[in-house]
Backbone as CSV, one residue per row, in Angstrom:
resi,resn,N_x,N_y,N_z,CA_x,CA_y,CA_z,C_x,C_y,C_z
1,UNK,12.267,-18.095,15.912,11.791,-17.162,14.891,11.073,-15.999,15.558
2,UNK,11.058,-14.517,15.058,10.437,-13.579,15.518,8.963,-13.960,15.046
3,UNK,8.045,-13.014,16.220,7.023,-13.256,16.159,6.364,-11.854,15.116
4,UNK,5.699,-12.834,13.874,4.880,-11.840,13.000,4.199,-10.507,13.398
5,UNK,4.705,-9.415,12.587,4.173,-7.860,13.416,3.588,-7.670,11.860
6,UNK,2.033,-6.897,11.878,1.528,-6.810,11.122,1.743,-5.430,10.758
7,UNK,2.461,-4.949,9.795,2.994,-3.125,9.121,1.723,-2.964,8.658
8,UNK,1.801,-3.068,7.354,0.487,-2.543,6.541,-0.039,-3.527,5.952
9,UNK,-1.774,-3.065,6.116,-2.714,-4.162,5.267,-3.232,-3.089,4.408
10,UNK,-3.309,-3.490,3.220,-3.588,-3.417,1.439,-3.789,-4.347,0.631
11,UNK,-5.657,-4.218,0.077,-5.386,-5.404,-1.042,-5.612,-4.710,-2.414
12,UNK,-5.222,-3.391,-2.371,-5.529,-2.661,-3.795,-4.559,-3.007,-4.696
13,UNK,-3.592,-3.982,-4.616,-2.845,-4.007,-5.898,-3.276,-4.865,-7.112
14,UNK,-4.340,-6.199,-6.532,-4.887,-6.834,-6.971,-6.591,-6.260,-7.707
15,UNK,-6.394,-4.950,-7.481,-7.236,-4.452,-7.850,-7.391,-4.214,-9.875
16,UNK,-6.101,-4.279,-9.980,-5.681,-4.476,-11.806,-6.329,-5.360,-12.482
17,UNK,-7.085,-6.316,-11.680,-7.712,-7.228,-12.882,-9.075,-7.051,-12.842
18,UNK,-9.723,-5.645,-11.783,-10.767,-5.088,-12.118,-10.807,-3.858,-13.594
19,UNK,-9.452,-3.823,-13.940,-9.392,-2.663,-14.481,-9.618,-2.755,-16.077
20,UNK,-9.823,-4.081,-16.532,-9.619,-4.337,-17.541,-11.222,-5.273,-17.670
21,UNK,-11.876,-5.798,-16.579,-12.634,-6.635,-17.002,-13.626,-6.382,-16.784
22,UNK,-14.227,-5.392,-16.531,-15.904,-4.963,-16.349,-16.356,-4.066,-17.416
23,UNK,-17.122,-4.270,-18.361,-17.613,-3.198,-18.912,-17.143,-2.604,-20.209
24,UNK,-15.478,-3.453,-20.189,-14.942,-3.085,-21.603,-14.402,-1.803,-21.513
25,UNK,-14.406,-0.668,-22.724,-13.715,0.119,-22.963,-14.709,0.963,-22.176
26,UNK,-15.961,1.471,-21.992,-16.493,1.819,-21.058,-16.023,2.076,-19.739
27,UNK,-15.346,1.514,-19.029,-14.558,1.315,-17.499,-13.550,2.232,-18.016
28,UNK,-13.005,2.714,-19.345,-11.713,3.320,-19.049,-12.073,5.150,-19.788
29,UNK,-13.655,5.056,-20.423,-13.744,6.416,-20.773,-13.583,7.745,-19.830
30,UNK,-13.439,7.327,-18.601,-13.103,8.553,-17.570,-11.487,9.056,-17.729
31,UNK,-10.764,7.525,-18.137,-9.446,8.046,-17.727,-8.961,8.744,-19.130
32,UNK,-7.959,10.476,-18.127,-7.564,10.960,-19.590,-6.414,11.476,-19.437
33,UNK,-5.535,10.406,-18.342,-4.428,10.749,-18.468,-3.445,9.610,-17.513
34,UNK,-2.009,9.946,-17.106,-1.366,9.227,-16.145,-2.307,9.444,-14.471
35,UNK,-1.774,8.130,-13.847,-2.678,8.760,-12.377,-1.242,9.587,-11.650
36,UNK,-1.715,10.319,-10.542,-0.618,11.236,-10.099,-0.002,10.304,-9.004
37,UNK,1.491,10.817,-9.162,2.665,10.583,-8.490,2.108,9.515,-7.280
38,UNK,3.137,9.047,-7.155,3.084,8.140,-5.223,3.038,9.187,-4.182
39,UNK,2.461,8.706,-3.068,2.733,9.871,-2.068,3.931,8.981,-1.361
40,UNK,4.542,10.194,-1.045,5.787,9.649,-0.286,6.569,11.081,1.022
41,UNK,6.744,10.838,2.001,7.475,11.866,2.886,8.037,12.660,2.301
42,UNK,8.346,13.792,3.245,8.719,15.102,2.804,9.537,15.482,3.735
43,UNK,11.118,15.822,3.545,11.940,16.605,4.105,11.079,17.868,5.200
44,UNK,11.406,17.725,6.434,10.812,18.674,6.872,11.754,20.216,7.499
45,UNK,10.920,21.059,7.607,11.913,21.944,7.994,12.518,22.264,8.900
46,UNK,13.571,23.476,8.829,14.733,22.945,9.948,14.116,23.800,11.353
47,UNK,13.091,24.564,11.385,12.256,25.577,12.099,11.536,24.068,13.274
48,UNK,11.378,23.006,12.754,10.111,22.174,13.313,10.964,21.812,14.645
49,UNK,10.358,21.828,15.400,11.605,20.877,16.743,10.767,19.994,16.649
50,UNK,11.873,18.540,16.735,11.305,17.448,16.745,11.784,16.323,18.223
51,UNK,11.250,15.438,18.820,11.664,14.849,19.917,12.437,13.343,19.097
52,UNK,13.818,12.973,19.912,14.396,12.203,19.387,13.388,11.364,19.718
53,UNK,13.214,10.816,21.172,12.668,9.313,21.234,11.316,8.960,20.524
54,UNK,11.330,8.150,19.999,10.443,7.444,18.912,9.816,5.713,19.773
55,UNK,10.473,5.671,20.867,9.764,4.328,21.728,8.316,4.636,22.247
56,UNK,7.806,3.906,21.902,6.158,4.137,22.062,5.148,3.531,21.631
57,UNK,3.590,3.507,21.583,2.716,2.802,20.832,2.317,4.239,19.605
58,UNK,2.191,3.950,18.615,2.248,4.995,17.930,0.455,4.569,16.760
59,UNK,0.259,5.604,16.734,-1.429,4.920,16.241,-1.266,5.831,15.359
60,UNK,-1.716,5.215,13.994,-2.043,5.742,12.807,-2.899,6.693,12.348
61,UNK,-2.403,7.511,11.994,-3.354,8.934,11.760,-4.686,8.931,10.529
62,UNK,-5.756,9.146,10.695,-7.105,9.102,9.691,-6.226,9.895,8.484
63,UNK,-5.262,10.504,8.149,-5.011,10.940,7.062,-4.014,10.005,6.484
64,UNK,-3.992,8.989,7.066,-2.969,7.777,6.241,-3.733,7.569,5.334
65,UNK,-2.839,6.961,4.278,-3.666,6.675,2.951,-2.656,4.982,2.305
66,UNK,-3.418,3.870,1.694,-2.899,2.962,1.123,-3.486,2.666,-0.337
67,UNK,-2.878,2.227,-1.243,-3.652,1.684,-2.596,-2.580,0.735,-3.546
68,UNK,-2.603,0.542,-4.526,-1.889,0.130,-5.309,-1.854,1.024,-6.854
69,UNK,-0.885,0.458,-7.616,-0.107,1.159,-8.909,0.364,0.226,-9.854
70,UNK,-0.829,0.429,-11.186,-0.106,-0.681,-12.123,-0.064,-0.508,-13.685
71,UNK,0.486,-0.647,-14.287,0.675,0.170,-15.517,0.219,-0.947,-16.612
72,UNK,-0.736,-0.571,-17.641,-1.162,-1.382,-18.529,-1.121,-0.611,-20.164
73,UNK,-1.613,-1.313,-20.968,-1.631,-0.972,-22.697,-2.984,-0.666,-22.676
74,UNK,-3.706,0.326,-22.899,-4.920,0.367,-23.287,-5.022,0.906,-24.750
75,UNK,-5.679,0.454,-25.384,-5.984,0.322,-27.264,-4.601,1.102,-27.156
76,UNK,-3.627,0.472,-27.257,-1.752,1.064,-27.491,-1.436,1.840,-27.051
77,UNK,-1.924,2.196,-26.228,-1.466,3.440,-25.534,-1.182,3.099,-23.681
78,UNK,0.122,3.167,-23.359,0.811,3.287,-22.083,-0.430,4.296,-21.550
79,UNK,-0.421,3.582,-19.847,-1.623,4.165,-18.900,-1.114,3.742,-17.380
80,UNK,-1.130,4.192,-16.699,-0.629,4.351,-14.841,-2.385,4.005,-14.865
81,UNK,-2.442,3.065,-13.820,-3.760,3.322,-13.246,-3.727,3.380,-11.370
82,UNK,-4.068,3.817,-10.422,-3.697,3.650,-9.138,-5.290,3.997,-8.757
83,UNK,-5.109,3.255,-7.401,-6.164,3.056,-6.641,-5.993,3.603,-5.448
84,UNK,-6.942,3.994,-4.462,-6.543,4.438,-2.727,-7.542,4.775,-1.917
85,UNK,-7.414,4.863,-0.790,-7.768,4.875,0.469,-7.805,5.563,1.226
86,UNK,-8.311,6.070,2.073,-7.894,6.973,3.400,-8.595,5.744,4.584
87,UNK,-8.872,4.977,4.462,-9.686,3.906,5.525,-8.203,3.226,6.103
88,UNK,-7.343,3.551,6.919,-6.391,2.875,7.289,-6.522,2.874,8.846
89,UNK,-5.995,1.856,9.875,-6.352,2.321,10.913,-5.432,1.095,11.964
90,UNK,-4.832,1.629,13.088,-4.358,0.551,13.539,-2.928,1.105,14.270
91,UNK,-1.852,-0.091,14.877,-1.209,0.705,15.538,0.564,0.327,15.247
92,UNK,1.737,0.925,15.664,2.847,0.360,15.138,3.892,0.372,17.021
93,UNK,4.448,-0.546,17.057,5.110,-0.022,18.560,6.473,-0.220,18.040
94,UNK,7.100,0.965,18.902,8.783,0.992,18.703,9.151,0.821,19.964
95,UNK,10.242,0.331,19.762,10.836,-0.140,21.541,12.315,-0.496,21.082
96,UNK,12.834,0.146,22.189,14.555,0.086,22.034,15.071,0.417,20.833
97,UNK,14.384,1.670,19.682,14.575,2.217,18.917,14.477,1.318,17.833
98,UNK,13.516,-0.338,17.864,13.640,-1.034,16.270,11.716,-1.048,16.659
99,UNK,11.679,-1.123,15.349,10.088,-1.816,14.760,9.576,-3.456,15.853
100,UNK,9.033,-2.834,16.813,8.400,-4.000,18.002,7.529,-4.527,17.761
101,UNK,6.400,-4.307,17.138,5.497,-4.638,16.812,4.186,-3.654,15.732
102,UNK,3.297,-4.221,15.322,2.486,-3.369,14.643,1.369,-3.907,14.311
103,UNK,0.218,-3.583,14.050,-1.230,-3.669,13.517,-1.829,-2.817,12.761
104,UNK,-1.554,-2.926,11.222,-2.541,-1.818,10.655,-3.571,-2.479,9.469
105,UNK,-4.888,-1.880,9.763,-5.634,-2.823,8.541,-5.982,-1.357,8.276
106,UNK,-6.316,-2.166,6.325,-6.483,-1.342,5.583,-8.297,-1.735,4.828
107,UNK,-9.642,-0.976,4.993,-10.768,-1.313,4.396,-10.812,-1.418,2.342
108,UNK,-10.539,-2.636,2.707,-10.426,-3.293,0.430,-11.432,-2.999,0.263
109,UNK,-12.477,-2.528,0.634,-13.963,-2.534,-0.270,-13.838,-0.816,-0.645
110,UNK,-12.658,0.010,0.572,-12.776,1.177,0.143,-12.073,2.252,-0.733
111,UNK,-11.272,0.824,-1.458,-10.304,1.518,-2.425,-11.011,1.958,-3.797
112,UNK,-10.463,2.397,-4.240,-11.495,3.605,-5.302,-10.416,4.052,-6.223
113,UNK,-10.760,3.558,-7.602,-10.018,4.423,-8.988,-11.072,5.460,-9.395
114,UNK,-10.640,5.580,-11.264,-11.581,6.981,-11.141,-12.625,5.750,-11.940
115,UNK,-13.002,5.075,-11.625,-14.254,4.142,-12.251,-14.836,3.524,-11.401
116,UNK,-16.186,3.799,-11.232,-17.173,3.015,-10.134,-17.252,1.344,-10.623
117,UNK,-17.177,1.225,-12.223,-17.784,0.024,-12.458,-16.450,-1.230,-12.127
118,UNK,-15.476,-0.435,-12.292,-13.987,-1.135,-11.941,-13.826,-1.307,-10.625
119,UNK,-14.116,-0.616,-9.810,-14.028,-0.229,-8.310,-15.268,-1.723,-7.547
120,UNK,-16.370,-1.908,-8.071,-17.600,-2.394,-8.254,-16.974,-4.004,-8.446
121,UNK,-16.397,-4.129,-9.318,-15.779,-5.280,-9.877,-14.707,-6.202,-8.986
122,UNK,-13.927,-5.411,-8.415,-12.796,-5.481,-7.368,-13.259,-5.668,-6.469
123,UNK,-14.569,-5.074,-5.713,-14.532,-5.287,-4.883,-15.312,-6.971,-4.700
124,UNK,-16.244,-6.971,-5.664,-17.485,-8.667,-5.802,-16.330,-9.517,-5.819
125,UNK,-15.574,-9.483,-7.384,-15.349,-10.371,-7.948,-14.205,-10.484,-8.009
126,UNK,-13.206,-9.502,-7.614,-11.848,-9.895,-7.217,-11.197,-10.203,-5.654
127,UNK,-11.501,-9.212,-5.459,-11.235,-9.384,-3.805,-12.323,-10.642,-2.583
128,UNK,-13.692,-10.204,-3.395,-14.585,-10.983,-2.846,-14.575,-10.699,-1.441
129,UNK,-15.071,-9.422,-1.265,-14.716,-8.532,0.321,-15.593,-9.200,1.438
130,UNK,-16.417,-9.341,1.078,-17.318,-10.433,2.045,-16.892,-11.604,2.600
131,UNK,-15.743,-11.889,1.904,-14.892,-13.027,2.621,-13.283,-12.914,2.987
132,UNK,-12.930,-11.731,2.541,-11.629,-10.969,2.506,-11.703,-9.645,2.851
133,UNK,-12.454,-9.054,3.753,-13.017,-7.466,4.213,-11.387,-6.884,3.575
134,UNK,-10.012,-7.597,4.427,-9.139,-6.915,4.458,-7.838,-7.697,4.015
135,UNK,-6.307,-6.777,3.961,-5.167,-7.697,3.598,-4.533,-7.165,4.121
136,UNK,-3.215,-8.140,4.596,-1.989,-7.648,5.174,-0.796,-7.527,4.864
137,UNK,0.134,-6.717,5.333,1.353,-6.827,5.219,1.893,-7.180,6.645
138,UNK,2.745,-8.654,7.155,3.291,-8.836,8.514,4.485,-9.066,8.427
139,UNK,5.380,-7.760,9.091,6.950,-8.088,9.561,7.233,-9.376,10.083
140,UNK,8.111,-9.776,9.206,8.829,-11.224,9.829,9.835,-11.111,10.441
141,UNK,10.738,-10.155,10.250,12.101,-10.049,10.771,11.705,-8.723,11.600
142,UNK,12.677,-8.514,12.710,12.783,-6.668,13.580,13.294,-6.236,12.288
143,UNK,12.724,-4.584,12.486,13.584,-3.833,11.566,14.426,-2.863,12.706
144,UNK,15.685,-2.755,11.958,16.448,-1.484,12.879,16.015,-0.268,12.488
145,UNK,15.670,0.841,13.472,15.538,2.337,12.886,16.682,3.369,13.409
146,UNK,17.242,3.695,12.341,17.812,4.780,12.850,17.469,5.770,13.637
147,UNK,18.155,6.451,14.281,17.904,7.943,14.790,16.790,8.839,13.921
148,UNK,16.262,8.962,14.081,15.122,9.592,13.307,14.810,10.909,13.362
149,UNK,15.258,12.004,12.140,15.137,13.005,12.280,14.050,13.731,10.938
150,UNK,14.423,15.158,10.399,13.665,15.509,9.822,14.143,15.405,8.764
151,UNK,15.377,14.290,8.290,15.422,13.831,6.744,15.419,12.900,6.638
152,UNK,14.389,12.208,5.522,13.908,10.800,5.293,15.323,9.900,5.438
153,UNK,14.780,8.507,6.310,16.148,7.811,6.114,15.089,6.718,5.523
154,UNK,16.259,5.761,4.638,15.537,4.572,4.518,15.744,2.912,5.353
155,UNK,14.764,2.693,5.395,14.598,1.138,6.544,14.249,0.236,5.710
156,UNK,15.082,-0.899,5.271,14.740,-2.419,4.525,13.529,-3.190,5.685
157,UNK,12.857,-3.447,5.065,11.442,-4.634,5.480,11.330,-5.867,4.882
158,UNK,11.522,-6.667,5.509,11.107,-7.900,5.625,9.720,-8.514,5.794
159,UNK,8.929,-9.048,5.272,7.655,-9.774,5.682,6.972,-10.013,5.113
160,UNK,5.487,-10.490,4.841,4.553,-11.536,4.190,3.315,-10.502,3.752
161,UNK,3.099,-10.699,2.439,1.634,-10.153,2.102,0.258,-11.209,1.860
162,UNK,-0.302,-10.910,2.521,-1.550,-11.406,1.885,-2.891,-10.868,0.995
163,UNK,-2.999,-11.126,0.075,-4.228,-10.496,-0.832,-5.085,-11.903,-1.124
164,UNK,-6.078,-10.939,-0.778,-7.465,-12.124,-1.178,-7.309,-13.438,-0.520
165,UNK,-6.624,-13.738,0.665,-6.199,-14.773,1.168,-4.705,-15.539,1.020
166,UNK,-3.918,-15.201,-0.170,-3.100,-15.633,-0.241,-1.796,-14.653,0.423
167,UNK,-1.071,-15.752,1.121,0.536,-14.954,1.441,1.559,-15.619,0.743
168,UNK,2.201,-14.298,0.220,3.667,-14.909,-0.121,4.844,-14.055,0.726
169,UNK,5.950,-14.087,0.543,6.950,-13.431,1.549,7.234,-12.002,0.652
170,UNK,7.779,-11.132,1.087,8.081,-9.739,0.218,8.960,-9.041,0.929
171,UNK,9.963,-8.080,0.228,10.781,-7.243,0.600,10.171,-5.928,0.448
172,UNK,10.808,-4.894,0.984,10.426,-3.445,0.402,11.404,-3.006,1.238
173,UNK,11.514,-1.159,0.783,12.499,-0.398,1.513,11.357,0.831,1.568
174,UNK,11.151,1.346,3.428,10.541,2.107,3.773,11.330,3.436,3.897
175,UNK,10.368,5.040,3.536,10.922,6.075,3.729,10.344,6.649,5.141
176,UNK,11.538,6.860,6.301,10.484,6.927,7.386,11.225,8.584,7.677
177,UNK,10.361,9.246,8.124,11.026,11.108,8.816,10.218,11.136,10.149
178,UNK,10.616,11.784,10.430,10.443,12.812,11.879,9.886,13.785,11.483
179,UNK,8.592,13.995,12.162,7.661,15.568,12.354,7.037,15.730,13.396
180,UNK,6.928,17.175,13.429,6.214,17.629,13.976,5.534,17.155,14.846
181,UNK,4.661,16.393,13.931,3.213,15.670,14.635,3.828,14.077,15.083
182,UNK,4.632,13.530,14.580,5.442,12.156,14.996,6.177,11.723,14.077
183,UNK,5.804,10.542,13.423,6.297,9.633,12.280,5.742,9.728,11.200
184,UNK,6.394,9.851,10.016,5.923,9.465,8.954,6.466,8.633,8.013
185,UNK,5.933,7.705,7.238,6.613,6.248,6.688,6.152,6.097,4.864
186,UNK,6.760,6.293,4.216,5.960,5.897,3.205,6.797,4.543,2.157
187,UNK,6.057,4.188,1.184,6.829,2.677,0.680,5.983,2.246,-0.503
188,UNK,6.307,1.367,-1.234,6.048,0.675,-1.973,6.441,-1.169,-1.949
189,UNK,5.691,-1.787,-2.064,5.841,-3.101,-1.664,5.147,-3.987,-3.365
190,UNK,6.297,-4.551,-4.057,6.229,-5.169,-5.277,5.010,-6.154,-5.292
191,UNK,4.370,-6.472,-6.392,3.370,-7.410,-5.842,3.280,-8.591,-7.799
192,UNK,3.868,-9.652,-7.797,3.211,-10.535,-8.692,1.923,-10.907,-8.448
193,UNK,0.686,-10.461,-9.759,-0.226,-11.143,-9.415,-0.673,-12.589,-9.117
194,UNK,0.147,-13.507,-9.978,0.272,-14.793,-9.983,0.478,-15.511,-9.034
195,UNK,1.278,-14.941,-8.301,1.832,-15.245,-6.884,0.743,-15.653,-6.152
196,UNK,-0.443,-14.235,-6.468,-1.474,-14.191,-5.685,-2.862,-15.221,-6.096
197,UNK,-2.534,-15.805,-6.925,-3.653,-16.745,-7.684,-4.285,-15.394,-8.594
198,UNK,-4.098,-14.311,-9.218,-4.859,-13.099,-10.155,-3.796,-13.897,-11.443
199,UNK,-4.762,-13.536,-12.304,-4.462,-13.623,-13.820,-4.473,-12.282,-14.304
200,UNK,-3.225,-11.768,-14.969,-3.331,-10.420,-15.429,-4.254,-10.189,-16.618
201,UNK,-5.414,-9.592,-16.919,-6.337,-9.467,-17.908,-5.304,-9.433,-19.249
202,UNK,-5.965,-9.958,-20.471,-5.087,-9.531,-21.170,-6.352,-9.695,-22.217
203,UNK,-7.236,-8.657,-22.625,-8.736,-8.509,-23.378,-9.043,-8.063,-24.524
204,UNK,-6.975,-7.928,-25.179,-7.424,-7.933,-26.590,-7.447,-5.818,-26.439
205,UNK,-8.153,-4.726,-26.086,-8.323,-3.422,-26.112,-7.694,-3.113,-25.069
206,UNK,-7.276,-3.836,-23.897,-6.298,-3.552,-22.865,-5.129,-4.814,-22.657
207,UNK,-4.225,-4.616,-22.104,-3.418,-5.716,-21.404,-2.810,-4.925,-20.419
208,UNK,-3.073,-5.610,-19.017,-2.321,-4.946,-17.662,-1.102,-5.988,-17.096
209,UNK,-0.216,-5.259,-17.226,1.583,-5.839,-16.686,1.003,-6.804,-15.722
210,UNK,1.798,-7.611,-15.745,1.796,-9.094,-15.235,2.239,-8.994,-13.211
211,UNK,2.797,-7.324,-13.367,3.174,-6.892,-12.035,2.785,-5.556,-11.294
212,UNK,2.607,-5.456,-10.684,2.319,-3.804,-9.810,3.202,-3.587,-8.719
213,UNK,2.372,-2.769,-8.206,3.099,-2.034,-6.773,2.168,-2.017,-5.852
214,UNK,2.076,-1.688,-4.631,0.786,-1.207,-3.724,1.539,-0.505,-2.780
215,UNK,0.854,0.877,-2.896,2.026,1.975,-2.420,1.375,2.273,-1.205
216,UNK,1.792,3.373,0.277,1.107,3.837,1.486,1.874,5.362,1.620
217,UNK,0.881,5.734,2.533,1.945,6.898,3.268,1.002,7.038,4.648
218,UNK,1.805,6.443,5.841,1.496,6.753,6.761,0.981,7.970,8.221
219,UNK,1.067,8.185,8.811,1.085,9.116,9.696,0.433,8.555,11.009
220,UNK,2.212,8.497,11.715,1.745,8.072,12.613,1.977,8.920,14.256
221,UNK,1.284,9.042,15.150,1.237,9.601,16.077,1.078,8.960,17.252
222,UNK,1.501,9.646,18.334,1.638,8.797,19.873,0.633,9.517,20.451
């Protein structure tokens, strides 16, 4: 069996059952609308020269960002709620042009919606960060990378999440480009809460989907 490479750590998806249970309708008087789009790579331009080889230790840029995305009923009304980060930090190695290895942790105490008392909640009483600072995502299988240029290709992933202590296995499909500055990767990785031992709130003035997402966008540099 290949040996576990750790991609991305995120435990903001489990962050949904802060969103519903602190404070009541209170926790949601800030929000007054959908949260904005995923971040995801960007076609770059044809002006940028970029270097083919991509073999290297490649360390994650302070402007990486991770969180999660989960859509609930609040008093009947459809609502996006997303959470995020810029606390990402850690490293990814490519060798012989596939995914060699990797280390990236992501700080759970520093994910942040637009509600302190929700944010507050997630971090005590869901995540319980004092005993779970952090979560992972670890490649189980190599991934192959294509030739890597300045239009997003996509790369299937293989490997294990853990939130709040628990792992289960997970798929996702990564958007990775070529820039300028190096690599950039972005993704979404499905997440059942149940899976995770979370009970989706369901409080009667809200109910949050039984499922989310926990989205990233990397930047990574040699």
């Amino acid at each position: 069996m290949p040996s576990r490479r750790t991609w991305l750590i995120t435990g903001g998806a489990v962050a949904v059952v802060a969103a519903a249970a602190v404070g009541g309708p209170l926790v949601y008087a800030a929000i007054e609308g959908d949260a904005p789009p995923a971040p995801t790579v960007q076609v770059q331009p044809e002006a940028v020269e970029l270097t083919a080889d991509t073999d290297g230790t490649w360390a994650i840029a302070p402007s990486s960002t991770a969180g999660y995305r989960v859509e609930e009923v609040l008093n009947g009304a459809d609502v996006t709620v997303a959470g995020t980060t810029d606390q990402v930090t850690g490293t990814v190695v490519v060798s012989g042009g596939d995914l060699a290895d990797a280390d990236v942790t992501v700080d759970v105490a520093s994910i942040t919606t637009d509600s302190g008392r929700r944010d507050s909640y997630f971090r005590d009483n869901v995540m319980d960060v004092d005993t779970h600072p952090t979560a992972t995502f670890s490649v189980t299988e190599v991934a192959d990378l294509p030739e890597l240029t300045g239009t997003p290709v996509t790369v299937p992933v293989t490997g294990e999440l853990t939130l709040a202590g628990v792992t289960q296995p997970v798929q996702t499909e990564m958007s990775v480009v070529r820039t300028a500055e190096g690599v950039d990767v972005s993704g979404s990785v499905p997440v059942t809460f149940a899976d995770h031992g979370i009970e989706a709130p369901d409080l009667g003035f809200v109910r949050v989907e039984d499922t989310g997402s926990i989205e990233f966008l990397l930047h990574l540099t040699l």
